[in-house]
Each structure stands twice: as C-alpha cells, then as structure tokens.
XYZ file of C-alpha atoms in Angstrom:
385
model
C 36.092 155.164 132.588
C 38.930 155.189 134.135
C 42.552 150.229 137.262
C 57.291 139.359 141.547
C 60.254 139.076 142.946
C 62.356 142.218 143.474
C 64.690 141.180 140.644
C 61.754 140.738 138.277
C 60.225 144.048 139.304
C 63.501 145.836 138.646
C 63.450 144.399 135.137
C 59.952 145.709 134.570
C 58.277 142.345 134.797
C 55.403 141.234 136.979
C 55.323 137.661 138.267
C 52.133 136.357 139.824
C 51.996 133.425 142.215
C 48.930 131.264 141.788
C 49.417 129.249 144.973
C 52.147 128.516 147.445
C 51.251 124.828 147.615
C 51.162 122.373 144.697
C 47.874 122.376 142.810
C 45.469 119.583 143.607
C 44.914 117.070 140.834
C 41.962 118.062 138.642
C 38.760 116.108 138.880
C 38.470 113.326 136.339
C 35.629 115.046 134.485
C 37.446 118.383 134.229
C 39.078 118.936 130.839
C 42.592 120.412 131.056
C 42.756 124.155 130.391
C 45.530 125.688 128.212
C 46.627 127.759 131.228
C 47.532 124.574 133.091
C 45.370 125.662 136.025
C 42.355 123.917 137.473
C 38.968 125.599 137.335
C 39.179 126.417 141.037
C 42.603 128.016 140.612
C 41.385 130.064 137.652
C 38.274 131.143 139.543
C 40.261 132.127 142.657
C 42.726 134.117 140.564
C 39.999 135.974 138.662
C 37.878 136.586 141.739
C 40.837 138.074 143.631
C 40.811 140.983 141.175
C 37.512 142.391 142.417
C 36.417 143.968 145.665
C 32.943 143.014 144.430
C 31.760 140.396 141.938
C 28.290 140.277 140.413
C 27.944 137.468 140.487
C 30.324 134.764 141.644
C 28.394 131.756 140.364
C 28.159 133.325 136.909
C 31.934 133.888 136.944
C 32.614 130.272 137.837
C 30.238 129.039 135.131
C 31.797 131.336 132.533
C 35.307 130.070 133.266
C 34.084 126.467 133.163
C 32.244 126.769 129.843
C 34.178 129.334 127.798
C 37.851 128.592 127.022
C 38.790 132.253 126.359
C 36.405 134.717 128.038
C 36.700 138.397 127.144
C 37.372 140.887 129.951
C 37.369 144.604 129.279
C 38.229 147.929 130.832
C 37.797 151.353 129.290
C 39.887 154.364 130.167
C 39.767 158.035 129.312
C 43.211 159.299 128.245
C 43.061 162.322 130.518
C 46.577 163.028 131.793
C 49.491 161.368 133.546
C 48.895 157.902 134.956
C 48.844 157.374 138.711
C 50.051 154.227 140.406
C 46.607 152.675 140.943
C 45.826 152.866 137.240
C 49.340 151.751 136.334
C 50.464 149.083 138.804
C 47.093 147.824 140.081
C 45.789 147.529 136.527
C 48.874 145.570 135.475
C 48.401 143.207 138.419
C 44.700 142.706 137.634
C 45.185 142.214 133.897
C 47.984 139.714 134.473
C 45.796 137.762 136.883
C 42.911 137.594 134.413
C 45.048 136.627 131.425
C 46.763 133.973 133.564
C 43.285 132.701 134.449
C 42.621 132.268 130.725
C 40.944 135.532 129.716
C 41.550 137.745 126.709
C 41.682 141.391 127.805
C 40.359 144.283 125.716
C 41.327 147.823 126.624
C 38.865 150.371 125.275
C 40.943 153.495 124.655
C 38.043 155.855 125.159
C 39.245 158.872 123.188
C 35.776 159.937 122.067
C 34.550 159.574 125.639
C 37.340 161.797 126.930
C 36.328 164.365 124.326
C 32.664 164.150 125.383
C 33.818 164.646 128.979
C 35.913 167.693 128.026
C 39.251 166.136 128.981
C 42.291 167.921 127.542
C 39.888 170.742 126.679
C 38.161 168.393 124.228
C 41.223 168.292 121.931
C 41.064 164.831 120.325
C 44.680 164.862 119.088
C 45.972 165.568 122.587
C 43.678 162.894 124.011
C 45.029 160.321 121.538
C 48.617 161.273 122.401
C 47.842 160.661 126.078
C 46.383 157.270 125.117
C 49.665 156.257 123.446
C 51.611 157.376 126.511
C 49.426 155.218 128.774
C 50.079 152.119 126.683
C 53.828 152.804 126.987
C 53.501 152.930 130.789
C 51.798 149.532 130.936
C 54.431 148.021 128.655
C 57.213 149.343 130.858
C 55.742 148.278 134.197
C 55.399 144.651 133.162
C 51.865 144.065 131.906
C 51.808 140.807 129.931
C 50.486 141.991 126.569
C 50.331 138.559 124.908
C 46.562 138.327 125.539
C 45.809 142.062 125.559
C 44.590 144.325 122.782
C 44.121 148.080 122.786
C 41.162 149.344 120.767
C 40.525 153.005 120.009
C 36.847 153.893 120.455
C 36.871 156.437 117.615
C 38.404 153.940 115.181
C 36.368 150.880 116.172
C 33.018 152.674 116.255
C 33.633 154.101 112.782
C 34.346 150.588 111.475
C 30.886 149.288 112.532
C 28.752 152.395 113.049
C 25.436 150.719 112.231
C 25.967 148.096 114.943
C 27.205 150.560 117.557
C 24.707 153.393 117.193
C 21.762 151.007 116.960
C 22.839 149.649 120.367
C 23.257 153.139 121.844
C 19.841 154.245 120.613
C 18.124 151.153 121.982
C 19.739 151.565 125.409
C 18.749 155.244 125.448
C 15.187 154.386 124.445
C 14.803 151.782 127.180
C 15.959 154.066 130.038
C 14.548 157.283 131.419
C 16.671 160.392 131.915
C 16.759 160.028 135.700
C 18.290 156.536 135.434
C 20.981 157.778 133.043
C 21.853 160.795 135.207
C 22.387 158.419 138.138
C 25.309 157.029 136.132
C 27.090 160.413 135.961
C 29.516 159.190 138.656
C 31.307 157.171 135.961
C 32.582 160.448 134.461
C 33.728 161.849 137.790
C 30.598 163.999 137.913
C 27.782 164.366 140.419
C 24.070 164.080 139.672
C 23.707 167.712 140.714
C 26.366 168.966 138.249
C 25.352 171.045 135.259
C 25.846 168.294 132.678
C 26.199 168.963 128.967
C 24.103 167.019 126.468
C 27.281 165.101 125.547
C 27.705 163.993 129.155
C 24.111 162.766 129.268
C 24.829 160.660 126.182
C 28.017 159.199 127.658
C 26.463 156.484 129.926
C 24.379 155.112 127.041
C 27.527 154.793 124.966
C 29.550 153.184 127.750
C 26.779 150.668 128.324
C 26.762 149.896 124.585
C 30.548 149.358 124.645
C 30.123 146.214 126.733
C 27.975 144.522 124.096
C 29.858 146.010 121.147
C 33.120 144.529 122.475
C 31.392 141.234 123.310
C 32.738 141.487 126.851
C 31.967 138.671 129.283
C 33.585 140.470 132.239
C 33.515 144.190 133.040
C 36.742 144.716 134.972
C 36.507 148.353 135.981
C 36.650 150.265 139.254
C 33.884 150.503 141.832
C 33.230 154.029 140.532
C 31.969 152.461 137.273
C 29.547 150.099 138.999
C 26.353 151.962 138.101
C 26.788 151.752 134.351
C 27.824 148.097 134.539
C 24.622 147.397 136.448
C 22.758 149.339 133.746
C 24.139 146.817 131.240
C 22.831 143.918 133.315
C 19.418 145.604 133.556
C 19.436 146.083 129.785
C 19.887 142.319 129.414
C 16.610 141.889 131.326
C 14.932 144.349 128.959
C 16.050 142.494 125.839
C 15.538 139.022 127.400
C 19.218 138.163 127.151
C 20.124 135.322 129.493
C 23.909 135.754 129.644
C 24.696 138.997 131.447
C 28.099 140.664 131.675
C 29.839 139.797 134.951
C 30.837 142.849 136.974
C 34.250 142.420 138.608
C 34.937 145.778 140.259
C 38.337 146.587 141.721
C 38.864 148.792 144.755
C 39.355 152.535 144.356
C 42.591 153.680 145.980
C 42.412 156.694 148.316
C 44.438 159.862 147.863
C 47.543 160.270 149.990
C 46.238 163.254 151.924
C 43.732 163.251 154.754
C 40.087 162.982 153.702
C 40.813 162.024 150.062
C 38.652 159.007 149.266
C 39.988 158.850 145.711
C 43.216 159.815 144.005
C 43.061 163.073 142.086
C 45.131 163.808 138.990
C 44.539 167.517 139.482
C 46.274 167.440 142.903
C 49.931 166.376 142.409
C 50.262 165.482 146.114
C 47.231 163.184 146.013
C 48.906 160.315 144.186
C 52.147 158.739 143.069
C 52.501 159.049 139.295
C 54.132 156.334 137.249
C 57.173 158.384 136.194
C 57.651 160.276 139.467
C 61.304 160.556 140.445
C 62.637 158.722 143.489
C 62.749 162.016 145.379
C 59.156 162.878 144.420
C 57.976 159.487 145.687
C 59.886 159.912 148.946
C 58.511 163.422 149.495
C 54.893 162.455 148.763
C 54.992 159.426 151.048
C 56.658 161.463 153.782
C 53.776 163.986 153.617
C 51.090 161.281 153.368
C 48.369 160.947 155.992
C 49.458 158.107 158.304
C 48.048 158.400 161.855
C 49.911 156.252 164.424
C 48.179 153.006 165.432
C 45.280 153.643 162.998
C 45.120 151.294 160.011
C 41.557 152.015 158.869
C 41.478 154.785 156.292
C 45.277 154.967 156.275
C 46.464 155.418 152.651
C 49.956 154.101 153.419
C 48.489 150.834 154.721
C 46.253 150.678 151.623
C 49.242 151.133 149.297
C 51.014 148.227 150.993
C 47.954 145.968 150.852
C 46.855 146.622 147.267
C 50.103 147.488 145.490
C 53.254 146.350 147.305
C 52.196 142.964 148.701
C 50.483 141.729 145.512
C 53.572 142.782 143.537
C 56.341 141.318 145.706
C 54.387 138.806 147.778
C 55.675 140.496 150.942
C 56.529 143.864 152.514
C 59.896 144.565 154.101
C 60.799 146.973 156.892
C 64.438 147.938 157.508
C 65.297 149.426 160.891
C 68.046 149.268 163.550
C 68.065 146.322 165.957
C 67.265 148.563 168.939
C 64.090 149.685 167.121
C 62.895 146.144 166.480
C 65.196 145.156 163.622
C 64.304 144.226 160.055
C 61.003 142.471 159.434
C 59.292 140.868 156.453
C 55.494 140.816 156.421
C 53.830 138.128 154.338
C 50.230 138.890 155.317
C 48.222 142.077 155.545
C 46.721 140.950 158.854
C 50.162 140.692 160.464
C 51.083 144.168 159.226
C 47.866 145.717 160.566
C 48.276 144.000 163.938
C 51.793 145.390 164.364
C 50.786 148.851 163.221
C 47.742 149.101 165.478
C 49.720 147.862 168.474
C 52.450 150.421 167.887
C 55.088 147.768 167.150
C 55.399 149.319 163.671
C 56.031 153.079 163.656
C 54.620 155.314 160.858
C 58.154 156.465 159.990
C 59.333 152.895 159.415
C 56.174 152.046 157.466
C 56.692 155.052 155.199
C 60.387 154.292 154.637
C 59.579 150.702 153.616
C 56.727 151.851 151.387
C 58.867 154.444 149.581
C 61.596 151.877 148.941
C 59.128 149.328 147.540
C 57.330 151.839 145.304
C 60.604 153.131 143.897
C 61.654 149.577 143.026
C 58.381 149.021 141.147
C 58.580 152.330 139.276
C 62.256 152.267 138.276
C 61.695 150.303 135.018
C 59.063 152.875 134.001
C 61.451 155.771 134.676
C 64.156 153.973 132.691
C 61.815 153.417 129.744
C 60.755 157.050 129.526
C 64.360 158.178 129.857
C 65.974 155.762 127.394
C 63.261 155.264 124.740
C 63.171 158.335 122.486
C 59.552 157.895 121.381
C 58.304 157.339 124.931
C 60.354 160.299 126.169
C 58.742 162.595 123.603
C 55.258 161.334 124.495
C 55.822 162.077 128.170
C 57.147 165.552 127.347
C 53.965 166.322 125.401
C 51.657 164.916 128.078
C 53.360 166.927 130.794
C 52.891 170.096 128.723
C 49.104 169.602 128.423
C 46.744 171.350 130.787
C 44.534 168.854 132.633
C 40.848 169.844 132.446
C 37.938 168.404 134.409
C-alpha cells in the first residue's frame, strides 16, 4: 500500500480542466449527473487516472449505473511523503471525485505495523498517518467527497465481517499465490518474509470488499493483490468485480532508480522540501541530453507539472531560444530529443514549477502549530524497511 492555474496552486488549490472545448449535449436518454458532466466526460476523466484499467468497459458501465461509485486507496504511514504520493494522488483523487466518485483512504496503520514500518511502533505509525492527511489538505486535495478510515479502528468495529473475509480468502489461495503478492509490501518473493507479511496480502484483498470499493485506485506496484481480488470474485461466483485503475509509478531522480525511495533522500522530492533542497535535487537529477525515455525530469513534467498547471514554461534568454510554453508532452519531448531544449533549461523550469506547487505545503507546516509539531515528530522517527 502505498499515489490549476499558477495563482490557484500558490493558494494550495488544485483546479482540474475537464475539456478545453464546450461539452457536447448529452444524449436524450442520458439522465443528468450531479457533477454536470456527461457520461463520456466522466469516463474520460476517471480513465485518465490510470496507466492501466481492468477493465475499461466495466468502468464505463459502473459510471453509467451507479451515481456515487466508491474508489479506494490504502497507504502505509511509513515516513515523509514524496511528491508522487502527495501531488499525483491529489490530482488523481480530484479527478475521480469530479467524475462523481466517493473516495475512501484506508489509513493502513495495522498494515504498516505488520510490515515493520517505524520499527512496528503503532503510535508512531498513527502520527505519520495524521501528518500525511495534513499534507493532502495543504496541497489542495478536494476533501468534500473524501474520507480517511483507520484500519485498526474500522476493523475493530466489525471484526466478525472482516476476519471472516480474510480467512475465506486465505483458504481459497495457496501459499505460492500469496507470496507472489509480496511486491505490494515492497518485498521480493525471495525475501525472508515473516508470518505477518504472509498474512498481509490476504488482509489487503479483504479490504477491497470490506470497504465496498468499486474501484481500486492504487499504483502499478499493487496490481497483483488487486488481481487477486478479481480472482476471488470468480471463486465466490460474484459477478461485479472491483475495477483496477492503476496509476504509474514515478522513477527516482537518480540514474537506474525505477521507483522513488524514501530511504534515499536524493531519490525524490518530499512535500515539505525547502526551495533550495528542490533546486539541489533537480540539479543533481539524471537528465541525459536528447534522451527523453527513462528521463526522470521529463517524467516529472509529464505526470506532475503539466497535469497541475496545464502547461510547462521555460524561461531563457532570447539568444538561447527565448521563453517557451509547452502545452503538450509530445511537443516537449520533440524539442528535448532534437536538442532544441537543453537539460539545464528543462531543470530550471522544472524546479520553478515544483517550488510553486509545494509552497502552500511549506507555508502550512510553518504556520499551523499542530502541523508543525507533527512534521517535527515525523522527521525525528527512524525510517525502517
């Protein structure tokens, strides 16, 4: 378990554009939706969240038939929040709630304890969970259709329902199938797993049904357990399966890092990093000239900056090409691969954009006494794998 205009971003708000052109009139047989969007607009908005969707026809049918579908994501409170979990998650949640979904965040404190995060100290884990909610508030996540549910609290409210589900899932799967899901915990199948970590996938699979989730909106690294839930539906002859809408995993900033790492401070931008820290990390980031594929700086622009602002701006002297505003990823890649856009200019524009997005978060943790104390505690905790 793990993911506007400049003026709006500076105020800590995220504004999402549904379409640049006026919406087409809805078909006569289509009932108006409270969101004011047509079914096709709602589908396009929801589908844009995922790098992969299993499956698209089920998603369209769900949005057509259910006025308020439930989407969920679960996260282990395991340390400071990096920008993919902070900004990308805010973008994705705001898209889904705008498309008419209700979003449930599963604050997976028990799961973090099972996975030995924060040394297994539940109080520290719960403190980190509160800090993470503060980050999302500050960055501009629309919380009007979002609820945060603590796994330890919710499971203890309905233990008979939850543990019956877990036991049935465990009974219907062999050990080899469950171990294949160990990736969801950041583990490998070859790792020396504790009994608690073997139990973890069965519990995460049960969460989906316990929360009555229609859409599993987690990262690609959680795909295996979401597929386990769909397979379980076959076992119990359940027709309606949870839709898997998996977002892309952002790479680390350094060469060869396929995924951001909280244990390596240079691997990612954190949500309360200072302006200087952001500038330094981006300056050191892997960014080979004329190579867009596998370039983390290009990825940051595509998946964070452009969805946030709707464009990406480069500032440079006239004799170096002058200022330029990119409104499409394809145009940016073409310029970069041709050499028309230099890595130094790309990095300068990226640093400026990221700092604009993060400033409201810095302000919140500086000016709000409760948030400031939470961050102080979280920074003092030792991160454990």
